GROMACS .gro file of C-alpha atoms in nm:
model
  500
    1MET     CA    1  -0.273   6.875  -4.399
    2ALA     CA    2  -0.097   7.107  -4.642
    3GLY     CA    3   0.205   6.878  -4.650
    4VAL     CA    4   0.002   6.608  -4.818
    5VAL     CA    5  -0.038   6.816  -5.136
    6THR     CA    6   0.257   6.768  -5.370
    7ALA     CA    7   0.353   6.919  -5.702
    8GLY     CA    8   0.243   6.606  -5.882
    9CYS     CA    9  -0.107   6.613  -5.746
   10SER     CA   10  -0.396   6.698  -5.970
   11SER     CA   11  -0.568   7.033  -5.950
   12LYS     CA   12  -0.879   6.854  -5.816
   13THR     CA   13  -0.680   6.701  -5.533
   14GLN     CA   14  -0.516   7.033  -5.453
   15ARG     CA   15  -0.854   7.206  -5.436
   16ALA     CA   16  -0.983   6.929  -5.211
   17TYR     CA   17  -0.696   6.974  -4.968
   18VAL     CA   18  -0.733   7.351  -4.969
   19GLU     CA   19  -1.096   7.297  -4.861
   20GLY     CA   20  -0.965   7.046  -4.608
   21GLN     CA   21  -0.727   7.305  -4.462
   22THR     CA   22  -1.018   7.548  -4.436
   23ALA     CA   23  -1.225   7.282  -4.262
   24GLN     CA   24  -0.943   7.211  -4.016
   25SER     CA   25  -0.902   7.581  -3.933
   26LEU     CA   26  -1.276   7.622  -3.877
   27PHE     CA   27  -1.283   7.304  -3.668
   28ASP     CA   28  -0.997   7.432  -3.452
   29ALA     CA   29  -1.183   7.761  -3.408
   30GLY     CA   30  -1.499   7.580  -3.299
   31ASN     CA   31  -1.709   7.682  -3.601
   32LEU     CA   32  -1.843   7.332  -3.660
   33PRO     CA   33  -2.122   7.403  -3.914
   34ALA     CA   34  -1.883   7.595  -4.138
   35ALA     CA   35  -1.618   7.324  -4.092
   36LEU     CA   36  -1.872   7.062  -4.199
   37ASN     CA   37  -1.959   7.260  -4.511
   38ALA     CA   38  -1.591   7.293  -4.599
   39ILE     CA   39  -1.512   6.924  -4.551
   40ASN     CA   40  -1.818   6.830  -4.755
   41ARG     CA   41  -1.686   7.046  -5.039
   42ALA     CA   42  -1.349   6.874  -5.006
   43LEU     CA   43  -1.503   6.527  -5.018
   44ALA     CA   44  -1.714   6.624  -5.318
   45LEU     CA   45  -1.385   6.681  -5.498
   46ARG     CA   46  -1.199   6.375  -5.363
   47ASP     CA   47  -1.382   6.120  -5.150
   48ASP     CA   48  -1.093   5.871  -5.146
   49GLN     CA   49  -0.846   6.070  -4.936
   50ILE     CA   50  -0.821   5.923  -4.587
   51ASP     CA   51  -0.704   6.248  -4.424
   52LEU     CA   52  -1.019   6.423  -4.542
   53ILE     CA   53  -1.244   6.134  -4.440
   54LEU     CA   54  -1.094   6.123  -4.091
   55LEU     CA   55  -1.144   6.497  -4.051
   56SER     CA   56  -1.507   6.454  -4.155
   57GLY     CA   57  -1.544   6.193  -3.881
   58ARG     CA   58  -1.393   6.425  -3.620
   59ILE     CA   59  -1.618   6.714  -3.716
   60ARG     CA   60  -1.935   6.506  -3.720
   61TYR     CA   61  -1.848   6.346  -3.386
   62ARG     CA   62  -1.791   6.685  -3.225
   63MET     CA   63  -2.128   6.800  -3.363
   64GLY     CA   64  -2.302   6.502  -3.205
   65ASP     CA   65  -2.377   6.338  -3.540
   66TYR     CA   66  -2.261   5.996  -3.422
   67SER     CA   67  -2.417   5.808  -3.711
   68GLY     CA   68  -2.245   6.035  -3.963
   69ALA     CA   69  -1.915   6.009  -3.775
   70PHE     CA   70  -1.944   5.630  -3.771
   71ASP     CA   71  -2.003   5.624  -4.148
   72ALA     CA   72  -1.700   5.844  -4.207
   73TYR     CA   73  -1.468   5.635  -3.993
   74ASN     CA   74  -1.603   5.313  -4.143
   75MET     CA   75  -1.526   5.454  -4.488
   76ALA     CA   76  -1.172   5.527  -4.370
   77LEU     CA   77  -1.132   5.162  -4.272
   78ALA     CA   78  -1.231   5.060  -4.625
   79ILE     CA   79  -0.918   5.245  -4.740
   80ASP     CA   80  -0.688   5.158  -4.448
   81PRO     CA   81  -0.824   4.860  -4.248
   82MET     CA   82  -0.574   4.913  -3.964
   83ASN     CA   83  -0.593   5.290  -3.927
   84PRO     CA   84  -0.571   5.340  -3.547
   85GLU     CA   85  -0.802   5.641  -3.523
   86ALA     CA   86  -1.070   5.487  -3.742
   87LEU     CA   87  -1.050   5.151  -3.562
   88GLN     CA   88  -1.091   5.315  -3.222
   89ALA     CA   89  -1.382   5.528  -3.345
   90VAL     CA   90  -1.569   5.243  -3.515
   91SER     CA   91  -1.515   5.024  -3.209
   92GLN     CA   92  -1.652   5.284  -2.966
   93ILE     CA   93  -1.917   5.463  -3.170
   94GLY     CA   94  -2.048   5.139  -3.320
   95ALA     CA   95  -2.102   4.995  -2.973
   96SER     CA   96  -2.298   5.307  -2.874
   97ILE     CA   97  -2.531   5.329  -3.174
   98GLY     CA   98  -2.603   4.964  -3.243
   99HIS     CA   99  -2.352   4.873  -3.515
  100ASP     CA  100  -2.239   4.575  -3.311
  101ALA     CA  101  -2.085   4.365  -3.590
  102GLU     CA  102  -1.867   4.648  -3.720
  103SER     CA  103  -1.772   4.745  -3.364
  104ALA     CA  104  -1.671   4.388  -3.279
  105SER     CA  105  -1.462   4.354  -3.595
  106ALA     CA  106  -1.276   4.680  -3.526
  107THR     CA  107  -1.227   4.584  -3.162
  108ASP     CA  108  -1.073   4.250  -3.253
  109ARG     CA  109  -0.836   4.418  -3.496
  110ILE     CA  110  -0.719   4.658  -3.223
  111LEU     CA  111  -0.666   4.373  -2.979
  112SER     CA  112  -0.473   4.173  -3.239
  113VAL     CA  113  -0.195   4.431  -3.218
  114GLU     CA  114  -0.260   4.572  -2.868
  115PRO     CA  115  -0.388   4.288  -2.646
  116ASN     CA  116  -0.417   4.515  -2.341
  117ASN     CA  117  -0.578   4.816  -2.508
  118ALA     CA  118  -0.813   4.931  -2.233
  119SER     CA  119  -1.076   5.091  -2.458
  120ALA     CA  120  -1.094   4.788  -2.685
  121LEU     CA  121  -1.111   4.548  -2.392
  122LEU     CA  122  -1.398   4.749  -2.249
  123ILE     CA  123  -1.593   4.740  -2.576
  124LYS     CA  124  -1.530   4.366  -2.604
  125GLY     CA  125  -1.653   4.317  -2.249
  126VAL     CA  126  -1.966   4.523  -2.315
  127GLY     CA  127  -2.032   4.312  -2.624
  128MET     CA  128  -2.013   4.001  -2.406
  129LEU     CA  129  -2.263   4.155  -2.164
  130ASN     CA  130  -2.498   4.225  -2.455
  131HIS     CA  131  -2.473   3.860  -2.558
  132HIS     CA  132  -2.525   3.741  -2.197
  133ASP     CA  133  -2.172   3.603  -2.169
  134TYR     CA  134  -2.133   3.727  -1.814
  135ALA     CA  135  -1.842   3.500  -1.726
  136GLY     CA  136  -1.653   3.626  -2.031
  137ALA     CA  137  -1.728   3.988  -1.943
  138GLU     CA  138  -1.612   3.935  -1.585
  139ALA     CA  139  -1.290   3.781  -1.713
  140ILE     CA  140  -1.231   4.087  -1.932
  141GLY     CA  141  -1.290   4.307  -1.627
  142ASP     CA  142  -1.033   4.105  -1.433
  143LYS     CA  143  -0.786   4.144  -1.721
  144MET     CA  144  -0.835   4.521  -1.720
  145LEU     CA  145  -0.783   4.536  -1.343
  146LYS     CA  146  -0.473   4.319  -1.365
  147ALA     CA  147  -0.325   4.567  -1.613
  148ASP     CA  148  -0.442   4.866  -1.407
  149ALA     CA  149  -0.574   4.812  -1.054
  150GLN     CA  150  -0.730   5.161  -1.063
  151SER     CA  151  -0.926   5.103  -1.383
  152GLU     CA  152  -1.275   5.239  -1.320
  153PRO     CA  153  -1.417   5.080  -1.637
  154GLY     CA  154  -1.264   4.748  -1.528
  155VAL     CA  155  -1.436   4.772  -1.189
  156VAL     CA  156  -1.773   4.863  -1.339
  157LEU     CA  157  -1.755   4.599  -1.613
  158LYS     CA  158  -1.680   4.329  -1.358
  159ALA     CA  159  -1.950   4.459  -1.122
  160ARG     CA  160  -2.215   4.466  -1.392
  161ALA     CA  161  -2.123   4.113  -1.503
  162MET     CA  162  -2.160   3.998  -1.141
  163PHE     CA  163  -2.491   4.182  -1.102
  164LEU     CA  164  -2.636   4.031  -1.419
  165SER     CA  165  -2.530   3.680  -1.313
  166ASP     CA  166  -2.739   3.716  -0.994
  167ARG     CA  167  -2.447   3.805  -0.767
  168GLN     CA  168  -2.582   4.142  -0.665
  169ALA     CA  169  -2.421   4.142  -0.320
  170ASP     CA  170  -2.079   4.070  -0.473
  171ALA     CA  171  -2.128   4.350  -0.725
  172LEU     CA  172  -2.220   4.602  -0.456
  173ALA     CA  173  -1.925   4.492  -0.241
  174LEU     CA  174  -1.686   4.534  -0.535
  175LEU     CA  175  -1.814   4.885  -0.611
  176ARG     CA  176  -1.804   4.996  -0.247
  177ASP     CA  177  -1.452   4.861  -0.208
  178ALA     CA  178  -1.349   5.052  -0.521
  179LEU     CA  179  -1.490   5.373  -0.373
  180LYS     CA  180  -1.279   5.319  -0.061
  181ARG     CA  181  -0.967   5.254  -0.269
  182LEU     CA  182  -1.014   5.511  -0.544
  183GLY     CA  183  -1.235   5.776  -0.387
  184PRO     CA  184  -1.567   5.911  -0.522
  185LYS     CA  185  -1.523   5.843  -0.893
  186GLN     CA  186  -1.812   5.932  -1.125
  187MET     CA  187  -1.823   5.602  -1.312
  188ILE     CA  188  -1.826   5.393  -0.996
  189VAL     CA  189  -2.087   5.608  -0.821
  190THR     CA  190  -2.300   5.590  -1.137
  191ALA     CA  191  -2.271   5.211  -1.132
  192LEU     CA  192  -2.391   5.209  -0.771
  193LEU     CA  193  -2.681   5.433  -0.876
  194GLU     CA  194  -2.777   5.183  -1.146
  195CYS     CA  195  -2.756   4.890  -0.904
  196ALA     CA  196  -2.986   5.077  -0.667
  197ARG     CA  197  -3.223   5.168  -0.950
  198ASP     CA  198  -3.250   4.806  -1.061
  199GLN     CA  199  -3.328   4.693  -0.707
  200GLY     CA  200  -3.578   4.974  -0.648
  201ASP     CA  201  -3.367   5.107  -0.360
  202SER     CA  202  -3.467   5.474  -0.366
  203ALA     CA  203  -3.270   5.563  -0.051
  204LEU     CA  204  -2.946   5.432  -0.204
  205MET     CA  205  -3.029   5.614  -0.528
  206LEU     CA  206  -3.068   5.943  -0.343
  207ASP     CA  207  -2.732   5.886  -0.174
  208GLN     CA  208  -2.566   5.839  -0.513
  209PHE     CA  209  -2.738   6.144  -0.660
  210ARG     CA  210  -2.594   6.350  -0.374
  211ALA     CA  211  -2.248   6.207  -0.436
  212LEU     CA  212  -2.271   6.270  -0.810
  213GLY     CA  213  -2.390   6.623  -0.743
  214GLU     CA  214  -2.055   6.686  -0.574
  215ILE     CA  215  -1.859   6.530  -0.861
  216VAL     CA  216  -2.051   6.682  -1.156
  217PRO     CA  217  -2.258   6.972  -1.022
  218ASP     CA  218  -2.544   7.119  -1.228
  219ASN     CA  219  -2.550   6.822  -1.465
  220VAL     CA  220  -2.865   6.824  -1.679
  221ASP     CA  221  -2.899   6.445  -1.708
  222LEU     CA  222  -2.868   6.398  -1.332
  223THR     CA  223  -3.110   6.682  -1.258
  224ILE     CA  224  -3.378   6.533  -1.484
  225ASP     CA  225  -3.314   6.183  -1.351
  226GLU     CA  226  -3.336   6.289  -0.987
  227ALA     CA  227  -3.646   6.499  -1.050
  228ASN     CA  228  -3.809   6.192  -1.204
  229LEU     CA  229  -3.726   5.994  -0.890
  230ASP     CA  230  -3.863   6.275  -0.672
  231TYR     CA  231  -4.192   6.276  -0.859
  232LYS     CA  232  -4.227   5.899  -0.833
  233LEU     CA  233  -4.158   5.912  -0.460
  234GLY     CA  234  -4.413   6.191  -0.416
  235HIS     CA  235  -4.144   6.448  -0.332
  236VAL     CA  236  -4.314   6.705  -0.555
  237ASP     CA  237  -4.161   7.011  -0.391
  238ASP     CA  238  -3.810   6.872  -0.438
  239ALA     CA  239  -3.883   6.791  -0.802
  240ARG     CA  240  -4.016   7.142  -0.863
  241LYS     CA  241  -3.707   7.297  -0.703
  242ARG     CA  242  -3.485   7.094  -0.935
  243GLY     CA  243  -3.691   7.203  -1.235
  244ALA     CA  244  -3.666   7.569  -1.137
  245ALA     CA  245  -3.291   7.534  -1.081
  246LEU     CA  246  -3.248   7.372  -1.422
  247LEU     CA  247  -3.434   7.659  -1.588
  248ALA     CA  248  -3.215   7.910  -1.405
  249LYS     CA  249  -2.887   7.741  -1.501
  250HIS     CA  250  -2.966   7.570  -1.832
  251GLY     CA  251  -3.265   7.763  -1.964
  252ASP     CA  252  -3.090   7.830  -2.294
  253ASP     CA  253  -3.045   7.455  -2.355
  254LEU     CA  254  -3.339   7.364  -2.578
  255ASP     CA  255  -3.299   6.990  -2.526
  256ALA     CA  256  -3.280   7.024  -2.147
  257VAL     CA  257  -3.593   7.240  -2.129
  258ALA     CA  258  -3.782   7.004  -2.363
  259ARG     CA  259  -3.693   6.707  -2.142
  260LEU     CA  260  -3.808   6.898  -1.835
  261ALA     CA  261  -4.137   6.980  -2.007
  262ASN     CA  262  -4.183   6.609  -2.087
  263LEU     CA  263  -4.135   6.534  -1.717
  264TRP     CA  264  -4.397   6.794  -1.626
  265THR     CA  265  -4.638   6.650  -1.882
  266GLU     CA  266  -4.611   6.315  -1.708
  267TYR     CA  267  -4.630   6.431  -1.347
  268ASP     CA  268  -4.708   6.796  -1.285
  269ALA     CA  269  -4.965   7.035  -1.434
  270THR     CA  270  -4.848   7.329  -1.219
  271PRO     CA  271  -4.469   7.295  -1.179
  272LEU     CA  272  -4.400   7.667  -1.131
  273ASP     CA  273  -4.571   7.910  -0.895
  274ARG     CA  274  -4.667   8.265  -0.992
  275GLY     CA  275  -4.347   8.412  -0.852
  276GLN     CA  276  -4.131   8.169  -1.050
  277ILE     CA  277  -4.326   8.241  -1.368
  278ASP     CA  278  -4.287   8.616  -1.318
  279ASP     CA  279  -3.915   8.576  -1.250
  280LEU     CA  280  -3.871   8.361  -1.561
  281ALA     CA  281  -4.063   8.617  -1.767
  282SER     CA  282  -3.832   8.895  -1.642
  283ASN     CA  283  -3.497   8.721  -1.635
  284GLY     CA  284  -3.519   8.388  -1.818
  285PRO     CA  285  -3.353   8.305  -2.152
  286PRO     CA  286  -3.590   8.329  -2.449
  287ALA     CA  287  -3.569   7.954  -2.514
  288ALA     CA  288  -3.688   7.873  -2.163
  289ARG     CA  289  -3.964   8.132  -2.175
  290LEU     CA  290  -4.097   7.996  -2.502
  291ALA     CA  291  -4.079   7.631  -2.396
  292VAL     CA  292  -4.251   7.689  -2.062
  293ALA     CA  293  -4.509   7.913  -2.230
  294ARG     CA  294  -4.587   7.634  -2.476
  295PHE     CA  295  -4.629   7.387  -2.189
  296LEU     CA  296  -4.862   7.622  -2.000
  297LEU     CA  297  -5.058   7.703  -2.313
  298GLY     CA  298  -5.114   7.331  -2.359
  299LYS     CA  299  -5.260   7.328  -2.007
  300GLY     CA  300  -5.493   7.614  -2.096
  301ASP     CA  301  -5.309   7.881  -1.895
  302THR     CA  302  -5.306   8.152  -2.159
  303THR     CA  303  -5.241   8.429  -1.907
  304SER     CA  304  -4.913   8.282  -1.786
  305ALA     CA  305  -4.812   8.185  -2.139
  306ALA     CA  306  -4.868   8.540  -2.260
  307ALA     CA  307  -4.669   8.683  -1.968
  308LEU     CA  308  -4.374   8.456  -2.047
  309ILE     CA  309  -4.370   8.540  -2.416
  310GLY     CA  310  -4.419   8.911  -2.355
  311SER     CA  311  -4.266   9.105  -2.642
  312LEU     CA  312  -4.006   8.845  -2.738
  313PRO     CA  313  -3.900   8.884  -3.103
  314GLY     CA  314  -3.891   8.606  -3.359
  315GLY     CA  315  -4.127   8.384  -3.551
  316GLU     CA  316  -4.197   8.136  -3.274
  317ALA     CA  317  -4.294   8.407  -3.026
  318THR     CA  318  -4.513   8.582  -3.283
  319GLY     CA  319  -4.684   8.256  -3.374
  320MET     CA  320  -4.751   8.172  -3.012
  321ARG     CA  321  -4.900   8.515  -2.947
  322ALA     CA  322  -5.134   8.448  -3.238
  323ARG     CA  323  -5.226   8.111  -3.094
  324ILE     CA  324  -5.298   8.266  -2.753
  325ALA     CA  325  -5.522   8.527  -2.916
  326TYR     CA  326  -5.719   8.251  -3.084
  327ALA     CA  327  -5.743   8.047  -2.763
  328GLU     CA  328  -5.871   8.348  -2.568
  329ASN     CA  329  -6.122   8.496  -2.810
  330GLY     CA  330  -6.131   8.293  -3.131
  331ASP     CA  331  -5.956   8.569  -3.328
  332THR     CA  332  -5.778   8.428  -3.635
  333GLY     CA  333  -5.656   8.771  -3.747
  334PRO     CA  334  -5.316   8.760  -3.574
  335ALA     CA  335  -5.244   8.412  -3.713
  336GLU     CA  336  -5.339   8.507  -4.066
  337LYS     CA  337  -5.127   8.821  -4.039
  338VAL     CA  338  -4.826   8.607  -3.939
  339LEU     CA  339  -4.884   8.379  -4.237
  340THR     CA  340  -4.868   8.668  -4.481
  341THR     CA  341  -4.495   8.694  -4.413
  342ASP     CA  342  -4.413   8.351  -4.265
  343GLN     CA  343  -4.607   8.083  -4.450
  344SER     CA  344  -4.447   7.798  -4.254
  345ASN     CA  345  -4.514   7.932  -3.902
  346CYS     CA  346  -4.639   7.622  -3.724
  347ASP     CA  347  -4.843   7.795  -3.453
  348ALA     CA  348  -5.022   8.021  -3.698
  349LEU     CA  349  -5.087   7.722  -3.925
  350SER     CA  350  -5.227   7.532  -3.627
  351VAL     CA  351  -5.476   7.813  -3.571
  352ARG     CA  352  -5.574   7.795  -3.938
  353ALA     CA  353  -5.618   7.416  -3.920
  354ILE     CA  354  -5.827   7.429  -3.602
  355ASP     CA  355  -6.047   7.716  -3.720
  356ALA     CA  356  -6.099   7.563  -4.064
  357LEU     CA  357  -6.257   7.260  -3.897
  358LYS     CA  358  -6.487   7.489  -3.699
  359GLN     CA  359  -6.584   7.654  -4.027
  360GLN     CA  360  -6.649   7.308  -4.175
  361ASP     CA  361  -6.368   7.335  -4.428
  362PRO     CA  362  -6.170   7.011  -4.370
  363THR     CA  363  -5.974   7.045  -4.695
  364LYS     CA  364  -5.827   7.375  -4.579
  365SER     CA  365  -5.758   7.216  -4.241
  366VAL     CA  366  -5.574   6.922  -4.402
  367ILE     CA  367  -5.347   7.154  -4.600
  368ALA     CA  368  -5.251   7.356  -4.292
  369ALA     CA  369  -5.211   7.051  -4.067
  370GLN     CA  370  -4.990   6.875  -4.322
  371GLU     CA  371  -4.754   7.171  -4.315
  372VAL     CA  372  -4.742   7.168  -3.933
  373ALA     CA  373  -4.675   6.793  -3.927
  374SER     CA  374  -4.398   6.834  -4.185
  375GLN     CA  375  -4.230   7.143  -4.038
  376CYS     CA  376  -4.279   7.073  -3.666
  377PRO     CA  377  -4.331   6.697  -3.615
  378GLU     CA  378  -4.281   6.733  -3.239
  379ARG     CA  379  -4.591   6.956  -3.217
  380ASP     CA  380  -4.961   6.872  -3.263
  381GLY     CA  381  -4.970   6.863  -3.644
  382PHE     CA  382  -5.044   6.491  -3.675
  383ASP     CA  383  -5.333   6.521  -3.431
  384LEU     CA  384  -5.470   6.815  -3.627
  385LEU     CA  385  -5.426   6.616  -3.947
  386ALA     CA  386  -5.613   6.318  -3.802
  387ASN     CA  387  -5.899   6.544  -3.697
  388ALA     CA  388  -5.917   6.698  -4.043
  389TYR     CA  389  -5.924   6.361  -4.213
  390ARG     CA  390  -6.192   6.244  -3.969
  391ALA     CA  391  -6.406   6.536  -4.086
  392LYS     CA  392  -6.348   6.425  -4.445
  393GLY     CA  393  -6.441   6.065  -4.357
  394ASN     CA  394  -6.102   5.928  -4.469
  395ALA     CA  395  -6.035   5.651  -4.215
  396VAL     CA  396  -5.720   5.527  -4.389
  397ALA     CA  397  -5.562   5.871  -4.369
  398VAL     CA  398  -5.670   5.914  -4.006
  399ARG     CA  399  -5.496   5.590  -3.912
  400GLN     CA  400  -5.182   5.692  -4.100
  401ALA     CA  401  -5.173   6.031  -3.927
  402TYR     CA  402  -5.192   5.869  -3.585
  403LEU     CA  403  -4.923   5.615  -3.679
  404ASP     CA  404  -4.698   5.898  -3.796
  405ALA     CA  405  -4.764   6.078  -3.466
  406SER     CA  406  -4.648   5.769  -3.276
  407ARG     CA  407  -4.329   5.754  -3.481
  408ALA     CA  408  -4.256   6.122  -3.428
  409ARG     CA  409  -4.324   6.105  -3.051
  410PRO     CA  410  -4.300   5.736  -2.958
  411LEU     CA  411  -4.336   5.793  -2.581
  412ASP     CA  412  -4.623   6.046  -2.597
  413THR     CA  413  -4.920   5.912  -2.400
  414VAL     CA  414  -5.157   6.186  -2.520
  415ARG     CA  415  -5.110   6.098  -2.888
  416VAL     CA  416  -5.162   5.728  -2.822
  417ASP     CA  417  -5.472   5.810  -2.616
  418HIS     CA  418  -5.624   5.995  -2.910
  419PHE     CA  419  -5.538   5.709  -3.147
  420ALA     CA  420  -5.687   5.445  -2.918
  421ALA     CA  421  -6.006   5.649  -2.865
  422TRP     CA  422  -6.054   5.678  -3.241
  423LEU     CA  423  -5.996   5.305  -3.289
  424ILE     CA  424  -6.262   5.224  -3.030
  425GLU     CA  425  -6.501   5.470  -3.190
  426SER     CA  426  -6.430   5.303  -3.526
  427GLY     CA  427  -6.505   4.958  -3.386
  428ASP     CA  428  -6.148   4.829  -3.389
  429ARG     CA  429  -6.142   4.755  -3.016
  430GLN     CA  430  -5.863   4.498  -3.017
  431GLU     CA  431  -5.630   4.725  -3.212
  432ALA     CA  432  -5.699   4.999  -2.957
  433VAL     CA  433  -5.575   4.764  -2.686
  434ASN     CA  434  -5.273   4.672  -2.898
  435VAL     CA  435  -5.181   5.035  -2.957
  436ALA     CA  436  -5.201   5.115  -2.585
  437ARG     CA  437  -5.008   4.802  -2.493
  438ARG     CA  438  -4.727   4.886  -2.735
  439LEU     CA  439  -4.674   5.212  -2.550
  440THR     CA  440  -4.626   5.021  -2.223
  441GLN     CA  441  -4.371   4.801  -2.399
  442ARG     CA  442  -4.179   5.106  -2.523
  443ALA     CA  443  -4.206   5.282  -2.187
  444PRO     CA  444  -4.252   5.028  -1.904
  445ALA     CA  445  -4.160   5.286  -1.638
  446LYS     CA  446  -4.419   5.539  -1.759
  447ILE     CA  447  -4.715   5.545  -1.520
  448SER     CA  448  -4.944   5.724  -1.765
  449ALA     CA  449  -4.887   5.451  -2.025
  450TRP     CA  450  -5.024   5.184  -1.792
  451GLN     CA  451  -5.310   5.410  -1.687
  452LEU     CA  452  -5.400   5.454  -2.052
  453LEU     CA  453  -5.393   5.078  -2.106
  454GLY     CA  454  -5.625   5.039  -1.808
  455LYS     CA  455  -5.863   5.299  -1.948
  456VAL     CA  456  -5.873   5.134  -2.290
  457CYS     CA  457  -5.917   4.787  -2.143
  458THR     CA  458  -6.203   4.913  -1.927
  459LYS     CA  459  -6.374   5.063  -2.232
  460VAL     CA  460  -6.352   4.734  -2.422
  461GLY     CA  461  -6.445   4.526  -2.115
  462ASP     CA  462  -6.133   4.308  -2.107
  463LYS     CA  463  -6.093   4.192  -1.744
  464ALA     CA  464  -5.757   4.019  -1.795
  465CYS     CA  465  -5.623   4.329  -1.965
  466ILE     CA  466  -5.747   4.550  -1.680
  467ASP     CA  467  -5.560   4.330  -1.432
  468GLU     CA  468  -5.248   4.348  -1.651
  469ALA     CA  469  -5.268   4.727  -1.656
  470ARG     CA  470  -5.312   4.753  -1.279
  471ALA     CA  471  -5.015   4.526  -1.217
  472GLY     CA  472  -4.809   4.721  -1.472
  473GLU     CA  473  -4.896   5.054  -1.313
  474ALA     CA  474  -4.798   4.926  -0.969
  475ALA     CA  475  -4.464   4.805  -1.108
  476ALA     CA  476  -4.408   5.134  -1.293
  477ARG     CA  477  -4.449   5.328  -0.968
  478ARG     CA  478  -4.157   5.124  -0.830
  479ASN     CA  479  -3.957   5.144  -1.152
  480PHE     CA  480  -3.720   5.440  -1.126
  481ALA     CA  481  -3.578   5.412  -1.477
  482MET     CA  482  -3.598   5.683  -1.741
  483ASP     CA  483  -3.753   5.532  -2.055
  484LEU     CA  484  -3.552   5.601  -2.370
  485PRO     CA  485  -3.708   5.635  -2.717
  486PRO     CA  486  -3.681   5.316  -2.928
  487GLY     CA  487  -3.330   5.264  -3.061
  488GLN     CA  488  -3.168   5.524  -2.836
  489ARG     CA  489  -2.886   5.420  -2.606
  490ARG     CA  490  -2.709   5.600  -2.327
  491PRO     CA  491  -2.378   5.765  -2.425
  492ASN     CA  492  -2.170   5.522  -2.217
  493PRO     CA  493  -2.213   5.173  -2.370
  494LEU     CA  494  -2.093   5.019  -2.043
  495LEU     CA  495  -2.426   5.119  -1.887
  496GLY     CA  496  -2.635   4.984  -2.176
  497SER     CA  497  -2.986   5.109  -2.247
  498SER     CA  498  -3.055   4.991  -1.891
  499TRP     CA  499  -2.839   4.833  -1.620
  500ARG     CA  500  -3.013   4.498  -1.659
   0.00000   0.00000   0.00000
């Protein structure tokens, strides 16, 4: 990057490229947050230099900020519409995060100069699938295979196009033939897994999970996915073993442990036995201990939660110890002590919000709950806020708190349950049904969502709705998909948000 700076450049440009060089060095060293800060300083000085913009895209992509990376690469195209790196990035990232028009435009530009570019052909084929042009997508798959008979994406694109055009047997035959020709390739085995999932063929799914376990062992996504299948099939012991193994191998992965806890919330109140809890308390990473303790505390098991937290340092551990003390004996002292030095500690603030309602001080409860909802939206702050506003008689604010809770945790059955119960209590029975039904639309594979709809429909006496909920629950028990939050797609656009 240094070679770009010339003697005739302005001092501002020189300073920008010096920051760019720093960003590149930090990026190469793997210090991504510092690299991002450096490239942001560079762009603050000169935001029209394509080298700097491209580096910003690379850093953001490596950090998992796909939306920010897309914006950076799209900005690069505004300067150089045929820049190869930016075109490839906008084509691929755009297809993954829903910027379909920009992705299609970049893809067409790539293909205008490289008609057989495999990545661009794949993105174009996926776009055709998304627009239900299955014949066109199959033709793209054929073109990819003609250029490279061993193209895994070409095989899977063609197979998915066949599957979606009601030629499931042909799709399965194509994938199985590819496995014979190419060996156990991850993409092809994954495609077989998705075919089996769509058809509700649990035995074939288990076969593919075993095959994928050989190809990509200890994969978090596969572990969570297979545990979900185990729970739905009633293989609880197998699911629990997978959960324990995930904690042992990936317990320091906050996202992985949170996803496992979500699975437990849906299916399993007691996922770990006493021995496993004791082992986790002795040997587990702090992140896993805290996450599992929070889950168990939510189930009322303060003893196990306290054992897991033990003497862990840090604000979260201290706050949870305060919350356990309050749950066990109503003592607010530990929470208030935490708040003297950490005024934004969410667990201590939750204690304050809950106790303030008991002391008939809803205003104090609102203030504390607002802070919890703001600082820790994934926790129970919005519920606490709704309860506080209920005590104040502010129905508009109660409704808003529950709506905000649904936005923060769109697949959370418990939050929707609380919202629906309040709506029924307030006399808005039809809206209670609507709220519960929207959860089933966001999460059709979630058994608890359909059970909630059935409960609400029973309370309001809607026979047709009860029948709908029963049918939906039966279908959900046979639906082996993993519901994604609204707007989220799987990393590989070829697989879509779901196979179908």
